[in-house]
Structures are given as C-alpha cells and as structure tokens.
mmCIF file of C-alpha atoms and ligand atoms in Angstrom:
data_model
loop_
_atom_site.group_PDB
_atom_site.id
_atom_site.type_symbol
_atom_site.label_atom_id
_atom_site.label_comp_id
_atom_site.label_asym_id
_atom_site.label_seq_id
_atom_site.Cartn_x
_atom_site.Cartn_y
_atom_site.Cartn_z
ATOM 1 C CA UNK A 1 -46.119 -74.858 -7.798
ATOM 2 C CA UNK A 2 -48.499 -72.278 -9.369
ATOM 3 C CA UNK A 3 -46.564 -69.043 -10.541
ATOM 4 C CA UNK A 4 -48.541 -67.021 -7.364
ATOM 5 C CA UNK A 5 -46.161 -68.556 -5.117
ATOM 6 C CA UNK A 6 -43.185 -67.598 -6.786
ATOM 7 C CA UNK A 7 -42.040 -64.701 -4.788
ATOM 8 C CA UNK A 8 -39.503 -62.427 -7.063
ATOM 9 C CA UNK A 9 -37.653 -59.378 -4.944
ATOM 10 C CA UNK A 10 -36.682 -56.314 -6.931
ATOM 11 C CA UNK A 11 -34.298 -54.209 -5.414
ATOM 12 C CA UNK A 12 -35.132 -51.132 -7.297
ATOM 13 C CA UNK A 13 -36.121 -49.653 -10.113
ATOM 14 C CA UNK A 14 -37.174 -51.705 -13.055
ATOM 15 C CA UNK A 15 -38.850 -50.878 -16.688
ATOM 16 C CA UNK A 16 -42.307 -52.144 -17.512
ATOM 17 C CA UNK A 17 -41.312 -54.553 -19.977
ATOM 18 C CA UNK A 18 -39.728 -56.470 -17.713
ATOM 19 C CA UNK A 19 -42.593 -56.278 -14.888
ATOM 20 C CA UNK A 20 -44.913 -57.281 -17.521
ATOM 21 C CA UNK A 21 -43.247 -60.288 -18.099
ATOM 22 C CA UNK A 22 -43.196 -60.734 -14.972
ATOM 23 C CA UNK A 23 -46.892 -60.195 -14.118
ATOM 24 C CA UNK A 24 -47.846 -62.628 -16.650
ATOM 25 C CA UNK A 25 -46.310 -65.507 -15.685
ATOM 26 C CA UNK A 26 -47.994 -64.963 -12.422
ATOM 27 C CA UNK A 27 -45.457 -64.663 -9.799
ATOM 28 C CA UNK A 28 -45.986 -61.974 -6.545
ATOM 29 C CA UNK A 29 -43.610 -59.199 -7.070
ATOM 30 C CA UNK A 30 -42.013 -57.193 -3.908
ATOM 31 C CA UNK A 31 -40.218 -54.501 -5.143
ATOM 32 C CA UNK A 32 -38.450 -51.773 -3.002
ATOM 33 C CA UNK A 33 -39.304 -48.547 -4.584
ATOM 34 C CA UNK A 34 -36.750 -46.050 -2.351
ATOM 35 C CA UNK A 35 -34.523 -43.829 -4.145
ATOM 36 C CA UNK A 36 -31.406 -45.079 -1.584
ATOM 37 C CA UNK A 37 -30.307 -48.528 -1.787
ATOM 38 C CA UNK A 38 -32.740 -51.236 -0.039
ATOM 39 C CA UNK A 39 -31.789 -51.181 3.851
ATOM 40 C CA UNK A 40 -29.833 -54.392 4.564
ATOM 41 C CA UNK A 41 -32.708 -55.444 7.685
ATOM 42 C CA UNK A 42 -35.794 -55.075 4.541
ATOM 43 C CA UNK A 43 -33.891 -57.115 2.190
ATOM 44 C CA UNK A 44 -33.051 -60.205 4.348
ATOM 45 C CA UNK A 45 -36.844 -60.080 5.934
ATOM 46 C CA UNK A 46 -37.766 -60.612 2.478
ATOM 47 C CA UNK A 47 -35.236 -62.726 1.499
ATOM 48 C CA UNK A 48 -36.536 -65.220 3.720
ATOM 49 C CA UNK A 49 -39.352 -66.410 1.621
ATOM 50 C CA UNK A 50 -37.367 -65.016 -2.040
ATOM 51 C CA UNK A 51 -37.754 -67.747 -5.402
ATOM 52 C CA UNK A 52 -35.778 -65.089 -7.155
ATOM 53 C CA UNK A 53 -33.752 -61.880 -6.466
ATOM 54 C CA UNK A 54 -33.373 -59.168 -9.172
ATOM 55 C CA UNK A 55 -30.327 -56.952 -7.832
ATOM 56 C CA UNK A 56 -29.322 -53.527 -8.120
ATOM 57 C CA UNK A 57 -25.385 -53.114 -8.052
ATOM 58 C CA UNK A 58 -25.941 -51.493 -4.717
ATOM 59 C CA UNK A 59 -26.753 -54.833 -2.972
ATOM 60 C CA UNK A 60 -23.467 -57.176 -2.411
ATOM 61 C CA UNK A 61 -25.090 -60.620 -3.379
ATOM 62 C CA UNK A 62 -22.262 -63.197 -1.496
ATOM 63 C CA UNK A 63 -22.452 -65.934 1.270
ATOM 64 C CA UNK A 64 -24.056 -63.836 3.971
ATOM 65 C CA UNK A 65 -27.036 -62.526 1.598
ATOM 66 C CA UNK A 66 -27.319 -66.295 0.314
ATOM 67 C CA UNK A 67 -27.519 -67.715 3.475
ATOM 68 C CA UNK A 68 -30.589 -65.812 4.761
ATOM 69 C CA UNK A 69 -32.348 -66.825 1.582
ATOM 70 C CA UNK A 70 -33.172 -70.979 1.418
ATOM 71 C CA UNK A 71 -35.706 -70.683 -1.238
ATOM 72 C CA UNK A 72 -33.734 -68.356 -3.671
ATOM 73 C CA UNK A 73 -33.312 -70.622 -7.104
ATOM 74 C CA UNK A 74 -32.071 -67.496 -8.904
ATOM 75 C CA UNK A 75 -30.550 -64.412 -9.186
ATOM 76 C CA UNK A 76 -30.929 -61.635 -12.199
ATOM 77 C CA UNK A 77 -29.155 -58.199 -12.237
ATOM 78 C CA UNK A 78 -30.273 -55.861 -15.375
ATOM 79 C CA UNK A 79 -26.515 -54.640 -16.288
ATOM 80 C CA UNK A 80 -23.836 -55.679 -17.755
ATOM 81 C CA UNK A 81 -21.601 -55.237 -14.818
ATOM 82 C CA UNK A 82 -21.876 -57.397 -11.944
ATOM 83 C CA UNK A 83 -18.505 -56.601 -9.514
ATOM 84 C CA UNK A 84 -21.524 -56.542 -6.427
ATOM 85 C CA UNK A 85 -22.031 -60.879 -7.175
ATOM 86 C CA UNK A 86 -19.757 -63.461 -6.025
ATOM 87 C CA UNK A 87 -20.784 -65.410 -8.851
ATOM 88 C CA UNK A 88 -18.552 -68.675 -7.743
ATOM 89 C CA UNK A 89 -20.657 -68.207 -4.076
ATOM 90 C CA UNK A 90 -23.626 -68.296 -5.928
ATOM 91 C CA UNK A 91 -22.551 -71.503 -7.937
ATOM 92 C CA UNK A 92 -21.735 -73.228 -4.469
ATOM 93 C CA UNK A 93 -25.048 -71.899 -3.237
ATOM 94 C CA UNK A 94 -26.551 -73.624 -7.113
ATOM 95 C CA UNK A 95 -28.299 -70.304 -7.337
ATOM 96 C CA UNK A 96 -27.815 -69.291 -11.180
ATOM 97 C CA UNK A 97 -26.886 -65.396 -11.810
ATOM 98 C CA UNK A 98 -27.470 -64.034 -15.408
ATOM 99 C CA UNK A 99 -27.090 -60.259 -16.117
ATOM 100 C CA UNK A 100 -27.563 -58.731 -19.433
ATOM 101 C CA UNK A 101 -25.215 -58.447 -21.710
ATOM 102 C CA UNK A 102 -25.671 -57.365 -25.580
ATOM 103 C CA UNK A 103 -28.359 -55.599 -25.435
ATOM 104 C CA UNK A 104 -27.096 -52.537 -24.125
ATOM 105 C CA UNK A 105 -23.708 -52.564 -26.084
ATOM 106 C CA UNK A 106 -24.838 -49.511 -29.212
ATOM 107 C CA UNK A 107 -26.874 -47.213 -25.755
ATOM 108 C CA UNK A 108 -23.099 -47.764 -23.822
ATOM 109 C CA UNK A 109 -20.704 -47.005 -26.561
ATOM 110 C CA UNK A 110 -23.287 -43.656 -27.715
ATOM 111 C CA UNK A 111 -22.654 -42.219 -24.488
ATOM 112 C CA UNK A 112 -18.951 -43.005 -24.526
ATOM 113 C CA UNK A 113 -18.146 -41.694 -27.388
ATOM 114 C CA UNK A 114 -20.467 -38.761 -26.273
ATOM 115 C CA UNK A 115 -17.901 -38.205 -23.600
ATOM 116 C CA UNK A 116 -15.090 -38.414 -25.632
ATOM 117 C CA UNK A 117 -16.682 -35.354 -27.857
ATOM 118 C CA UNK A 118 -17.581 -33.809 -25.059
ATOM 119 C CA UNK A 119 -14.195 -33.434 -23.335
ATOM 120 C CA UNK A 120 -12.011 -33.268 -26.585
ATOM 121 C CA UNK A 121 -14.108 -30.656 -28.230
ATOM 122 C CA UNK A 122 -14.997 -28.922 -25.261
ATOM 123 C CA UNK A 123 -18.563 -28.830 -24.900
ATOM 124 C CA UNK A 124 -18.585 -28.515 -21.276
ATOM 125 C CA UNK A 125 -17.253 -25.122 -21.319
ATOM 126 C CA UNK A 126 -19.229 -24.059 -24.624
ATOM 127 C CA UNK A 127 -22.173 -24.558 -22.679
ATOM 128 C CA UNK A 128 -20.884 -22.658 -19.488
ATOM 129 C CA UNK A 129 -20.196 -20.291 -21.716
ATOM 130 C CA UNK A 130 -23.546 -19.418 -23.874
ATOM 131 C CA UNK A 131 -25.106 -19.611 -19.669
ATOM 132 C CA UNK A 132 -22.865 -17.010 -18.621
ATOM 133 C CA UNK A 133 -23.959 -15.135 -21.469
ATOM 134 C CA UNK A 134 -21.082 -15.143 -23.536
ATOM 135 C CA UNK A 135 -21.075 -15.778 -27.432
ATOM 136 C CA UNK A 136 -17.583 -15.380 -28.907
ATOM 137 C CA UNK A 137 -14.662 -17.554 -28.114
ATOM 138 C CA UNK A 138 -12.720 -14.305 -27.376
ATOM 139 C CA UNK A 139 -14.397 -13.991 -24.244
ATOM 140 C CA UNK A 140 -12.395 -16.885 -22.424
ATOM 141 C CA UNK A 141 -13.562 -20.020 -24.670
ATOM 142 C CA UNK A 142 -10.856 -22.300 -25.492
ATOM 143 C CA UNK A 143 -9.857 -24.189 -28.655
ATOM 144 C CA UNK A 144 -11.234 -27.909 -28.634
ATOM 145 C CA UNK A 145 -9.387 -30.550 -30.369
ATOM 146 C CA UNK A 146 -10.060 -32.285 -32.978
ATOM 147 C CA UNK A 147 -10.800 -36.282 -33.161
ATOM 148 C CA UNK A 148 -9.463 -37.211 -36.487
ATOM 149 C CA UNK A 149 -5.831 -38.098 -36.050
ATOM 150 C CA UNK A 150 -5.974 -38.570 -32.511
ATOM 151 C CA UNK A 151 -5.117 -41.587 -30.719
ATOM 152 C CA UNK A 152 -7.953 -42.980 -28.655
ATOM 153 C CA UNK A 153 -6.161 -46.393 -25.892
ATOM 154 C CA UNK A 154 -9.448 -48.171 -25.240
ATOM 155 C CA UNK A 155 -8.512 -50.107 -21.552
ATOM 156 C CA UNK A 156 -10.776 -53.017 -21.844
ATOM 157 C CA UNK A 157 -11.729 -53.647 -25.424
ATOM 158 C CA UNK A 158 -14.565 -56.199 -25.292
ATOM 159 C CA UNK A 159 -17.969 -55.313 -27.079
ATOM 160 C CA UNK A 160 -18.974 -52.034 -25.679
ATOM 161 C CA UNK A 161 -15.584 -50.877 -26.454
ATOM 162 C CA UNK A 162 -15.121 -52.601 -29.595
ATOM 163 C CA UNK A 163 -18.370 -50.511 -30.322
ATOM 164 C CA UNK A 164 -16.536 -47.357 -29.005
ATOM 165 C CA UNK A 165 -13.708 -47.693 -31.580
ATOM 166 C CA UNK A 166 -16.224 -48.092 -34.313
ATOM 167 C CA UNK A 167 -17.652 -44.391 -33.301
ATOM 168 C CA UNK A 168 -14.316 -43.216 -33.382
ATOM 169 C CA UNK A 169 -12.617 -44.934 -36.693
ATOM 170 C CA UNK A 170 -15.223 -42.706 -38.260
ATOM 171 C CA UNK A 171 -14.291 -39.525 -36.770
ATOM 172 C CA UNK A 172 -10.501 -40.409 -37.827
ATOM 173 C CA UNK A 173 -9.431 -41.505 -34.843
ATOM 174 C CA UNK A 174 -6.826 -44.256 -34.534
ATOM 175 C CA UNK A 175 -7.423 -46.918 -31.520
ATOM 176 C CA UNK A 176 -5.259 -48.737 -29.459
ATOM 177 C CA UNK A 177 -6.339 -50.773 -26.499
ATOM 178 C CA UNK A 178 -5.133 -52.851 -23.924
ATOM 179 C CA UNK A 179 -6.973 -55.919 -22.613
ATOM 180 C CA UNK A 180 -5.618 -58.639 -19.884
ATOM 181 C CA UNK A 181 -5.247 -61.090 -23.228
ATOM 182 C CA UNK A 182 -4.925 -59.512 -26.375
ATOM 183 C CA UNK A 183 -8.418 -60.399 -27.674
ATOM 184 C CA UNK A 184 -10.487 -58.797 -30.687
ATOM 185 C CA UNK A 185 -14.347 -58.807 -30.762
ATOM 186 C CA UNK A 186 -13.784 -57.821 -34.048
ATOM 187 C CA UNK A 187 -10.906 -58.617 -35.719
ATOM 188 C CA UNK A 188 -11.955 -56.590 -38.242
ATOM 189 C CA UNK A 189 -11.350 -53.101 -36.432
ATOM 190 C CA UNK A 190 -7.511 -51.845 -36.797
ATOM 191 C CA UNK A 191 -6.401 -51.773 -33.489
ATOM 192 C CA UNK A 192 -3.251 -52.572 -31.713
ATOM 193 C CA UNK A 193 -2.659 -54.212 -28.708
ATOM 194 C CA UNK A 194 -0.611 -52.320 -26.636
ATOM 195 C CA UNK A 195 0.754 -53.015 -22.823
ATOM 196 C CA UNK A 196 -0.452 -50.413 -20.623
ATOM 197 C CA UNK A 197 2.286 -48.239 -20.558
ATOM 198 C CA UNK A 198 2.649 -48.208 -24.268
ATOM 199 C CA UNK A 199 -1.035 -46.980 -24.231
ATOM 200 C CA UNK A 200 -0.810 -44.579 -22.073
ATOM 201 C CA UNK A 201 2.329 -42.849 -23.467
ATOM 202 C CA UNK A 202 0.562 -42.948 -26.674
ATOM 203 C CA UNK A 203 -3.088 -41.898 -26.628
ATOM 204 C CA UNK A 204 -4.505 -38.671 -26.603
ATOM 205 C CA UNK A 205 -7.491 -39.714 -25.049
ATOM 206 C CA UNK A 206 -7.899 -43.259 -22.317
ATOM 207 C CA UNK A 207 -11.276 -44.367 -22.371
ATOM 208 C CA UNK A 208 -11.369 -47.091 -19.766
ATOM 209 C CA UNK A 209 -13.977 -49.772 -20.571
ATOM 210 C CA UNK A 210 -13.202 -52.721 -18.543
ATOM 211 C CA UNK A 211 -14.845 -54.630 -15.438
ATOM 212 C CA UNK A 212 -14.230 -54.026 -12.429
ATOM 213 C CA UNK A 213 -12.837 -56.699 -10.827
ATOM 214 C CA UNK A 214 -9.804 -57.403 -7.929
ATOM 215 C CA UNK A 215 -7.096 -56.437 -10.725
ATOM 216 C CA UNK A 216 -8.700 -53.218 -11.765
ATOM 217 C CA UNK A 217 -9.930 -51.976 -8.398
ATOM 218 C CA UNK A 218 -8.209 -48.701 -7.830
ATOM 219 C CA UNK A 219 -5.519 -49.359 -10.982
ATOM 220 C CA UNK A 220 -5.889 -45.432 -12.187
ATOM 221 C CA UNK A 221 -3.938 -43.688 -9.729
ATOM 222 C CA UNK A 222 -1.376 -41.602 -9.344
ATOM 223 C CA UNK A 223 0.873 -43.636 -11.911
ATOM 224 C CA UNK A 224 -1.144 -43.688 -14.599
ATOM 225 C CA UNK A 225 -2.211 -40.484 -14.877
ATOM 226 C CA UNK A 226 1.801 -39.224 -14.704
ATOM 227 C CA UNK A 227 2.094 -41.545 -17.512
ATOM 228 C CA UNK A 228 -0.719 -40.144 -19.606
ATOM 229 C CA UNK A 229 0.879 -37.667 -22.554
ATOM 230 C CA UNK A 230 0.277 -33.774 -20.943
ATOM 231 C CA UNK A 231 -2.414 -32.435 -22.469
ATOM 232 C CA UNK A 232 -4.391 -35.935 -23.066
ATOM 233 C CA UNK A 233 -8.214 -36.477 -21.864
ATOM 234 C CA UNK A 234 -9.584 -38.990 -19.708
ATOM 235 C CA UNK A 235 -13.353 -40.616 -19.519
ATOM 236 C CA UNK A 236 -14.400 -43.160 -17.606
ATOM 237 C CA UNK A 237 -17.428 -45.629 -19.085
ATOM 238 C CA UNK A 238 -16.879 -48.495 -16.998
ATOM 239 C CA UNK A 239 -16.756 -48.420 -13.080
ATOM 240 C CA UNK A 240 -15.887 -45.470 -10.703
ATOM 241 C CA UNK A 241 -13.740 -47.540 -8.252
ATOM 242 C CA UNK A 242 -11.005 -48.209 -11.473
ATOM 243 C CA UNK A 243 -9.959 -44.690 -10.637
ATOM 244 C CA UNK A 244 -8.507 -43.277 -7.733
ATOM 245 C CA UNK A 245 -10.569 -40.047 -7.519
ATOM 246 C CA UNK A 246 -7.767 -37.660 -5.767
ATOM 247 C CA UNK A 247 -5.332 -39.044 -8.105
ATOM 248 C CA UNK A 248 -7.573 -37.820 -11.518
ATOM 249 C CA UNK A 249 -8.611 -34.362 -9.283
ATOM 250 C CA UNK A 250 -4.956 -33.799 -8.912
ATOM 251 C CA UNK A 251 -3.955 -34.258 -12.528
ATOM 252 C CA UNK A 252 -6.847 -32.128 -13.500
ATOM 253 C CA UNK A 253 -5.635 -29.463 -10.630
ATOM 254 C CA UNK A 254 -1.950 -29.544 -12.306
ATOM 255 C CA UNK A 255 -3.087 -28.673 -15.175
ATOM 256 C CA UNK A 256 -1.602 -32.320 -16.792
ATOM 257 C CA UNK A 257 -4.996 -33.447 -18.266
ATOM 258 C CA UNK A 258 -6.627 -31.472 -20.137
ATOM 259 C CA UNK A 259 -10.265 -32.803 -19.631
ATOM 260 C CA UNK A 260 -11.746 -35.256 -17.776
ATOM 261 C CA UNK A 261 -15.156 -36.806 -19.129
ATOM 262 C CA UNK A 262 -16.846 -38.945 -16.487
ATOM 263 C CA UNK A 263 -20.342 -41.204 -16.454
ATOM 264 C CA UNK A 264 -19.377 -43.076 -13.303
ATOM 265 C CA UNK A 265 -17.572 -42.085 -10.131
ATOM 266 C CA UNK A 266 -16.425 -43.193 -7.023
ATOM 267 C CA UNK A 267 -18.210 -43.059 -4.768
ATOM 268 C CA UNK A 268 -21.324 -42.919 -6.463
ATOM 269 C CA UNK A 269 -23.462 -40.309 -6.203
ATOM 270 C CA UNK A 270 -20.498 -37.836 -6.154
ATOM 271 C CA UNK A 271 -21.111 -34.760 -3.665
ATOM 272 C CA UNK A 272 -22.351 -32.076 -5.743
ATOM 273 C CA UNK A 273 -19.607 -29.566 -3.925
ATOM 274 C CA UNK A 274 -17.138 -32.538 -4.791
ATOM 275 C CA UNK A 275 -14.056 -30.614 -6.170
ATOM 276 C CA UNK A 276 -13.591 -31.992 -9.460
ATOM 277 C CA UNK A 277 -17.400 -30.733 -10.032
ATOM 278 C CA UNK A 278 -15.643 -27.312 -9.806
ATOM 279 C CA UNK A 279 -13.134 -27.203 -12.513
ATOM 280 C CA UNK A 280 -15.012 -26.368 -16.173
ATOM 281 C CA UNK A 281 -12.914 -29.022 -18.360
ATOM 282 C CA UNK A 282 -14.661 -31.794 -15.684
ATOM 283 C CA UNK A 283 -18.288 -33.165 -17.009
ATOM 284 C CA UNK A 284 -19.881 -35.953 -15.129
ATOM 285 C CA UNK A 285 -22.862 -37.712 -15.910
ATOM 286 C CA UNK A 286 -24.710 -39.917 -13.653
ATOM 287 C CA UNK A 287 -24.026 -43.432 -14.933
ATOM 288 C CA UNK A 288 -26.720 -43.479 -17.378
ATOM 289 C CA UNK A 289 -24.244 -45.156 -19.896
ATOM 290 C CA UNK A 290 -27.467 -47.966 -20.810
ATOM 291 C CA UNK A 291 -30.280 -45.413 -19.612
ATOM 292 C CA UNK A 292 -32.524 -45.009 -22.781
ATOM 293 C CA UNK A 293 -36.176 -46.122 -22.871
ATOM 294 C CA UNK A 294 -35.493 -48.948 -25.666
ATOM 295 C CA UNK A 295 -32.622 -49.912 -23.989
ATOM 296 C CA UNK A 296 -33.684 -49.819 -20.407
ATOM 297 C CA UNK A 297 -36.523 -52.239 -21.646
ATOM 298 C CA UNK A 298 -34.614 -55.142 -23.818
ATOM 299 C CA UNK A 299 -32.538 -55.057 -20.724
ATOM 300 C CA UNK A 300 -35.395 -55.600 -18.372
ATOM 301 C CA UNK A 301 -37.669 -58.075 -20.761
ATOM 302 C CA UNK A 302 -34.505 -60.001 -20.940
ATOM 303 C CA UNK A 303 -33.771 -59.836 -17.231
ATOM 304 C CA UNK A 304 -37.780 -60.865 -16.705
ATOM 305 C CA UNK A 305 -37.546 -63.663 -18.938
ATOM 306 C CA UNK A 306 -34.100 -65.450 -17.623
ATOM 307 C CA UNK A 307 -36.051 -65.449 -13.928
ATOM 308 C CA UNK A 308 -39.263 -66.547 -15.710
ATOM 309 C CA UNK A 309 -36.605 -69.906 -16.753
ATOM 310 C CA UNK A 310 -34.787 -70.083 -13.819
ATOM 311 C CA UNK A 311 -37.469 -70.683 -12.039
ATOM 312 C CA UNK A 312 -39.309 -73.321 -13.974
ATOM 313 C CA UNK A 313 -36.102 -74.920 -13.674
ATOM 314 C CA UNK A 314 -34.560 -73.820 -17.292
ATOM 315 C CA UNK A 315 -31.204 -72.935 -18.310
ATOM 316 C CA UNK A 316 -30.785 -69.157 -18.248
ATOM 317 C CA UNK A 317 -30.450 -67.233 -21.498
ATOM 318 C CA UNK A 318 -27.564 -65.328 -20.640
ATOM 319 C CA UNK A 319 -26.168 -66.928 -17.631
ATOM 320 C CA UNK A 320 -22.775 -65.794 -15.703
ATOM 321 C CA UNK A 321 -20.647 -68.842 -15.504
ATOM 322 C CA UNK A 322 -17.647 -67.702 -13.959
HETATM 323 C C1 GLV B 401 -24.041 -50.470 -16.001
HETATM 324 O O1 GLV B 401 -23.206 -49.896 -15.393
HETATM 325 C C2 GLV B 401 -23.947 -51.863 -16.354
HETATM 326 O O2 GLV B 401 -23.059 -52.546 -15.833
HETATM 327 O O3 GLV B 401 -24.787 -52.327 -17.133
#
C-alpha cells in the first residue's frame, strides 16, 4: 500500500514537526482545524476510511468511536495524559495507542513550579496591583511566603512531579508525596511517602500531579480541602476533574486556603465570569502545562513518527500498554 492511501485524521491542532513527518512519508492528512472540539457526525464520516487517528483529549476514543472505524490500525494522542482512551477497548479492537511521554516532563514541571511561586509569593496580586496603579505594599499588597522551609505534598509523584520536587529542593522546600504505591522515580530525591491524610495535614502547599483515572475522578472535594493546614496553597498541574470545583471555590471563599494556583480546570474552558476568576489570590492558566514551541514539537515529531510505525506495521515507540 503506497503511503497516499494512508489516511491519518487529526483532531486538532498539531505542530509542524510532526506534520512534516507526516507529509514525508506520504500519507493524506485530514485535519479538523476548528477552535471547538471536532463535531461527533465529522469525525465518524471520516473515521470511516481512517489508517490512523491522532486525538485531542476532547474526543472519547472507546467502543463506539472504534466501531465506526474498520480500517483504523492506530491511534496517537500528543500528551501525556490520556483519561479520554479506553486503552484495554483499543487492545480488543488490536488498534495500538501511544501518547507521549518524556518529552514534555522539564516544559510540565516549569510551569508547576511556576504556579507554586506564583500563589505562594503572590504574584497574582503584585500584578493586579502595579495595573491598578499602585506601587507600595502599603496600599493593600499582602506579604507572600516564602518557599524555603515549606512543605510542598506532591499527589502523584511520577516524572513530572519527581521533576517538580527537584525545582523546589532548590528553593528549600521539603517534599512529601503520596502515590497509590510508594514508588520513587528517583530515589535519589528526599521525599517521604506519606498517606493522604498525613500529606495533607502536613504541607503548606498540595500540588496534585497524578492521572486522572476512576480513583482520582472528583477525589479533591470537600474533605480534602478541610484537611489541608489553614492558610496552605493549592495548584493543580494534572487534570481539572481531580477537583471538585465548588469544593476549592468554597475553601477559597472561607478564607481556609490561602491561594489557589490553577493550569487546568473543570470544566475546561472555565467561564470567564466563573467565580473563582473573581477572588485575587486565584490564577488560572489555560492548560498550557507542555505548551512551548520546543516542546510542542518533540511531542508532535514523536507523535508523527509512532503513526509513521504503526502503520507499516511496527511496534510503537512509546506505546500505552495498559
Ligand atoms: C497535557 O495535559 C498532557 O496530558 O500532556
């Protein structure tokens, strides 16, 4: 089969390095350009005649989307996250699934840790304040905090957050973290494992990090944030749905947390007259945790090149296997 009749769908938005690989090997590209996600009717009319799917985390890949695509031999998303894939359906399907892990790890952990400054020393309000026209912190600018000798609890310590605690060993923080098994990526970063409640009594700051999967959906509520320390921040790297929105809005409302840092939300986008957008210790980026040039690009070469394999019939490079 010449590379021409390779059909490759692309759900949305993906860098030229990876559409050059693409283009060379020769395969006829249909990508969906709209800023929403792909209408469901588009996407199975293409489907239909698909040799490989690159997904955005807006399309639920799963038996239905599988079953309207008999030609599909495999299926790419450029993330690290992939809580939209039933991987096991695509197994049963034998459709492979890779996503991208690695290279965005250092682009990830830079903007979490840029959260965690952002929150603990305030820069939120720093900026407000310089836009009001303010200067001096007597005009209604709080103290920050300091990082060194704060506790950061890392929830889901695997490499982006290993990464994360690097960042933050050198601003003097100490790290604890709590994973599902206690598991190091590096055993050589000083961190305890704690269970959740220990961490959450404990740290100054909860940075969750981990997937979002059945046992995470939703596991921030109402709970957790009670059993955060008063006065403790809160920033969310990892997956909006972790967190049960009115449950952080209302320990930001009481006053119990004292800054919320935020590159993913749920749902995503969040209404810009959304009322956590309102209070000043609140800062929310729009998940742009991998979204730097180099970065967007090693993710999308690699993402290019795993299809390029999967469909000549070659083990992926960095497949999903469960
Ligand atoms: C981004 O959210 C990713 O999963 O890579």
């Amino acid at each position: 089969m010449s590379g021409k009749d390779n059909v490759v769908i692309i759900t949305g938005t993906l860098h030229d390095a990876g559409l050059t690989v693409l283009r060379q090997a020769g395969v006829r590209l249909q990508i969906y350009e709209g800023d929403a996600p792909i209408p469901v009717a588009l996407l199975n009319n293409w489907l239909c005649d698909a040799d490989a799917l690159i997904a955005t985390s807006a399309v639920k890949v799963g038996p239905s989307l599988l079953s309207m695509a008999p030609r599909l031999r495999v299926i790419a998303q450029s993330a690290v996250g992939y809580d939209n894939i039933d991987v096991a359906a695509c197994h049963r399907a034998g459709v492979p699934f890779c996503n991208t892990p690695g290279v965005l790890v250092d682009a990830t952990a830079d903007l979490a840790f840029a959260l965690i400054l952002i929150t603990m020393r305030s820069l939120g309000q720093a900026m407000d304040h310089v836009r009001s026209g303010a200067w001096f912190r007597g005009e209604g600018l709080p103290y920050a905090r300091d990082l060194a000798g704060k506790t950061l609890g890392i929830v889901g310590m695997g490499e982006i957050g290993t990464a994360v605690a690097r960042r933050a060993l050198c601003s003097g923080m100490q790290i604890v973290y709590h994973n599902r098994r206690p598991r190091l990526a590096d055993p050589l970063i000083p961190a305890d494992h704690l269970s959740m409640d220990d961490l959450l009594a404990r740290a100054d700051c909860v940075l969750i990090m981990a997937p979002l999967t059945d046992a995470t959906r939703g596991g921030f509520g109402v709970a957790e944030f009670a059993a955060m320390k008063s006065g403790a921040f809160f920033v969310n790297a990892a997956r909006g749905a972790i967190v049960q929105t009115s449950a952080l809005l209302e320990a930001i409302a009481s006053g119990h947390l004292a800054g919320a840092a935020l590159d993913v939300c749920d749902p995503e986008p969040i209404a810009p007259d959304h009322p956590l957008l309102s209070y000043p210790n609140v800062v929310v980026t729009p998940h742009i945790g991998s979204a730097t040039e180099e970065t967007r690009a090693r993710m999308a070469e690699l993402t290019a090149r795993n299809i390029v394999r999967g469909l000549a019939g070659e083990p992926l490079l960095t497949p999903v296997l469960s």
